């Protein structure tokens, strides 16, 4: 029997420009953003249009930036008393698996992005007017201990 409250969240957010609509990396249409819907797939014309609309170049997180994001996420989880099960900060995306009792998953995702951006700006690793993250991100609910173990394994060992 499935419970009404997830035991954890699997959150992913990507850097600005790294997953543009129509690009070779996976992107989701805002009109088809539901479970099991197909991704947009590679569409060169759409990718070119998407890149032309960008306000600055693609963001890639270097080692110092990744450490700053990691530190910010750890501190936010500690401050909010969220249990962080796994975290992996990559050059163009962040995966986090965490339990956040009584917190909507979208609010958790937004808080992680905000605290990470704030930290990058405080350390002078990003300018005040640059976009660091793409809009929104992926927020998946985890309902069972087995699924939690699978997501933790993926985040820690399958990147």
Short mmCIF file of C-alpha atoms in Angstrom, two decimals:
data_model
loop_
_atom_site.label_atom_id
_atom_site.label_comp_id
_atom_site.label_asym_id
_atom_site.label_seq_id
_atom_site.Cartn_x
_atom_site.Cartn_y
_atom_site.Cartn_z
CA UNK A 1 0.00 0.00 0.00
CA UNK A 2 1.37 3.42 -0.98
CA UNK A 3 1.50 6.05 1.72
CA UNK A 4 0.20 9.62 1.23
CA UNK A 5 3.46 11.35 2.11
CA UNK A 6 6.72 10.58 0.27
CA UNK A 7 9.65 9.47 2.39
CA UNK A 8 12.09 11.55 0.33
CA UNK A 9 12.57 13.63 -2.80
CA UNK A 10 14.92 13.13 -5.73
CA UNK A 11 15.70 16.63 -6.99
CA UNK A 12 17.66 17.68 -10.05
CA UNK A 13 18.42 21.18 -11.26
CA UNK A 14 20.59 22.14 -14.20
CA UNK A 15 22.81 25.10 -14.98
CA UNK A 16 21.65 27.88 -17.26
CA UNK A 17 21.99 26.96 -20.92
CA UNK A 18 23.08 23.37 -20.38
CA UNK A 19 19.77 21.77 -21.36
CA UNK A 20 18.12 24.05 -23.92
CA UNK A 21 14.96 22.92 -25.71
CA UNK A 22 15.85 20.94 -28.82
CA UNK A 23 19.44 20.30 -27.70
CA UNK A 24 21.16 16.93 -27.58
CA UNK A 25 20.78 16.75 -23.80
CA UNK A 26 17.42 15.74 -22.40
CA UNK A 27 14.92 18.56 -22.16
CA UNK A 28 11.25 18.55 -21.26
CA UNK A 29 8.50 20.65 -22.75
CA UNK A 30 6.67 22.74 -20.16
CA UNK A 31 3.48 21.54 -21.84
CA UNK A 32 4.39 17.84 -21.44
CA UNK A 33 6.00 17.92 -18.01
CA UNK A 34 4.40 14.83 -16.51
CA UNK A 35 5.68 11.39 -15.61
CA UNK A 36 6.31 9.08 -18.59
CA UNK A 37 5.92 11.84 -21.19
CA UNK A 38 8.53 11.80 -23.97
CA UNK A 39 11.38 14.28 -23.97
CA UNK A 40 11.70 16.83 -26.76
CA UNK A 41 14.54 15.05 -28.53
CA UNK A 42 17.19 16.65 -30.71
CA UNK A 43 15.83 19.43 -32.95
CA UNK A 44 18.63 21.58 -34.39
CA UNK A 45 16.35 24.48 -35.37
CA UNK A 46 14.76 24.65 -31.94
CA UNK A 47 18.16 24.41 -30.28
CA UNK A 48 19.52 27.30 -32.38
CA UNK A 49 16.49 29.45 -31.57
CA UNK A 50 16.76 28.58 -27.87
CA UNK A 51 20.45 29.50 -27.76
CA UNK A 52 19.81 32.78 -29.62
CA UNK A 53 17.34 33.78 -26.88
CA UNK A 54 19.83 33.21 -24.05
CA UNK A 55 20.86 36.35 -22.16
CA UNK A 56 24.41 35.06 -21.57
CA UNK A 57 26.50 31.99 -22.30
CA UNK A 58 26.01 28.55 -20.79
CA UNK A 59 27.06 28.16 -17.15
CA UNK A 60 29.56 25.44 -16.22
CA UNK A 61 30.45 24.91 -12.60
CA UNK A 62 34.18 24.60 -11.98
CA UNK A 63 35.63 22.79 -8.95
CA UNK A 64 35.43 25.84 -6.66
CA UNK A 65 31.85 26.56 -7.70
CA UNK A 66 30.84 22.92 -7.16
CA UNK A 67 32.32 22.99 -3.67
CA UNK A 68 30.44 26.21 -2.89
CA UNK A 69 27.13 24.72 -4.08
CA UNK A 70 27.76 21.55 -2.10
CA UNK A 71 28.50 23.55 1.05
CA UNK A 72 25.39 25.69 0.59
CA UNK A 73 23.15 22.64 0.17
CA UNK A 74 24.64 20.94 3.24
CA UNK A 75 24.11 24.09 5.32
CA UNK A 76 20.54 24.57 4.08
CA UNK A 77 19.66 20.98 4.94
CA UNK A 78 21.20 21.34 8.39
CA UNK A 79 19.39 24.65 9.00
CA UNK A 80 16.01 23.25 7.88
CA UNK A 81 16.60 19.91 9.63
CA UNK A 82 16.26 18.04 6.33
CA UNK A 83 17.94 14.67 6.04
CA UNK A 84 20.31 14.73 3.07
CA UNK A 85 20.73 11.17 1.82
CA UNK A 86 22.89 11.91 -1.22
CA UNK A 87 24.27 14.89 -3.11
CA UNK A 88 26.24 15.11 -6.34
CA UNK A 89 27.17 18.51 -7.78
CA UNK A 90 28.32 18.15 -11.38
CA UNK A 91 29.57 20.71 -13.90
CA UNK A 92 26.10 21.25 -15.37
CA UNK A 93 23.62 19.84 -12.87
CA UNK A 94 22.93 18.97 -9.25
CA UNK A 95 21.27 15.82 -7.90
CA UNK A 96 20.02 15.71 -4.32
CA UNK A 97 18.09 13.04 -2.45
CA UNK A 98 16.64 14.31 0.78
CA UNK A 99 13.80 13.99 3.25
CA UNK A 100 12.05 17.23 4.13
CA UNK A 101 9.09 16.60 6.36
CA UNK A 102 6.09 18.88 5.73
CA UNK A 103 7.85 20.74 2.90
CA UNK A 104 6.43 20.82 -0.64
CA UNK A 105 8.97 19.41 -3.07
CA UNK A 106 8.90 22.53 -5.28
CA UNK A 107 9.72 24.72 -2.27
CA UNK A 108 12.66 22.50 -1.37
CA UNK A 109 14.02 22.67 -4.91
CA UNK A 110 13.69 26.46 -5.01
CA UNK A 111 15.43 26.83 -1.65
CA UNK A 112 18.38 24.70 -2.79
CA UNK A 113 18.76 26.75 -5.96
CA UNK A 114 18.46 30.04 -4.05
CA UNK A 115 20.98 29.18 -1.33
CA UNK A 116 23.42 27.89 -3.95
CA UNK A 117 23.11 31.05 -6.02
CA UNK A 118 23.53 33.23 -2.94
CA UNK A 119 26.69 31.35 -1.94
CA UNK A 120 28.20 31.63 -5.43
CA UNK A 121 27.56 35.37 -5.44
CA UNK A 122 28.87 35.88 -1.90
CA UNK A 123 32.12 34.21 -2.89
CA UNK A 124 32.41 36.24 -6.09
CA UNK A 125 32.07 33.12 -8.23
CA UNK A 126 29.02 34.50 -10.05
CA UNK A 127 27.97 38.03 -10.86
CA UNK A 128 24.84 39.53 -9.40
CA UNK A 129 23.01 39.70 -12.71
CA UNK A 130 23.96 36.33 -14.19
CA UNK A 131 21.57 33.41 -14.24
CA UNK A 132 23.06 30.32 -12.69
CA UNK A 133 20.25 27.80 -13.04
CA UNK A 134 17.69 26.92 -15.67
CA UNK A 135 14.08 27.45 -14.69
CA UNK A 136 12.60 24.94 -12.29
CA UNK A 137 14.06 21.42 -12.33
CA UNK A 138 12.98 17.86 -11.73
CA UNK A 139 11.23 16.96 -8.50
CA UNK A 140 10.41 13.31 -8.02
CA UNK A 141 8.84 11.84 -4.95
CA UNK A 142 10.26 8.67 -3.40
CA UNK A 143 7.69 6.43 -1.75
CA UNK A 144 9.58 3.30 -0.65
CA UNK A 145 12.84 2.42 1.08
CA UNK A 146 13.87 0.36 -1.96
CA UNK A 147 13.37 3.35 -4.29
CA UNK A 148 15.28 5.54 -1.84
CA UNK A 149 18.22 3.13 -1.88
CA UNK A 150 18.13 3.03 -5.70
CA UNK A 151 18.15 6.84 -6.00
CA UNK A 152 20.97 7.22 -3.46
CA UNK A 153 23.00 4.63 -5.35
CA UNK A 154 22.38 6.43 -8.63
CA UNK A 155 23.37 9.84 -7.27
CA UNK A 156 26.51 8.61 -5.53
CA UNK A 157 27.81 5.95 -7.93
CA UNK A 158 26.19 6.19 -11.36
CA UNK A 159 27.17 9.67 -12.50
#
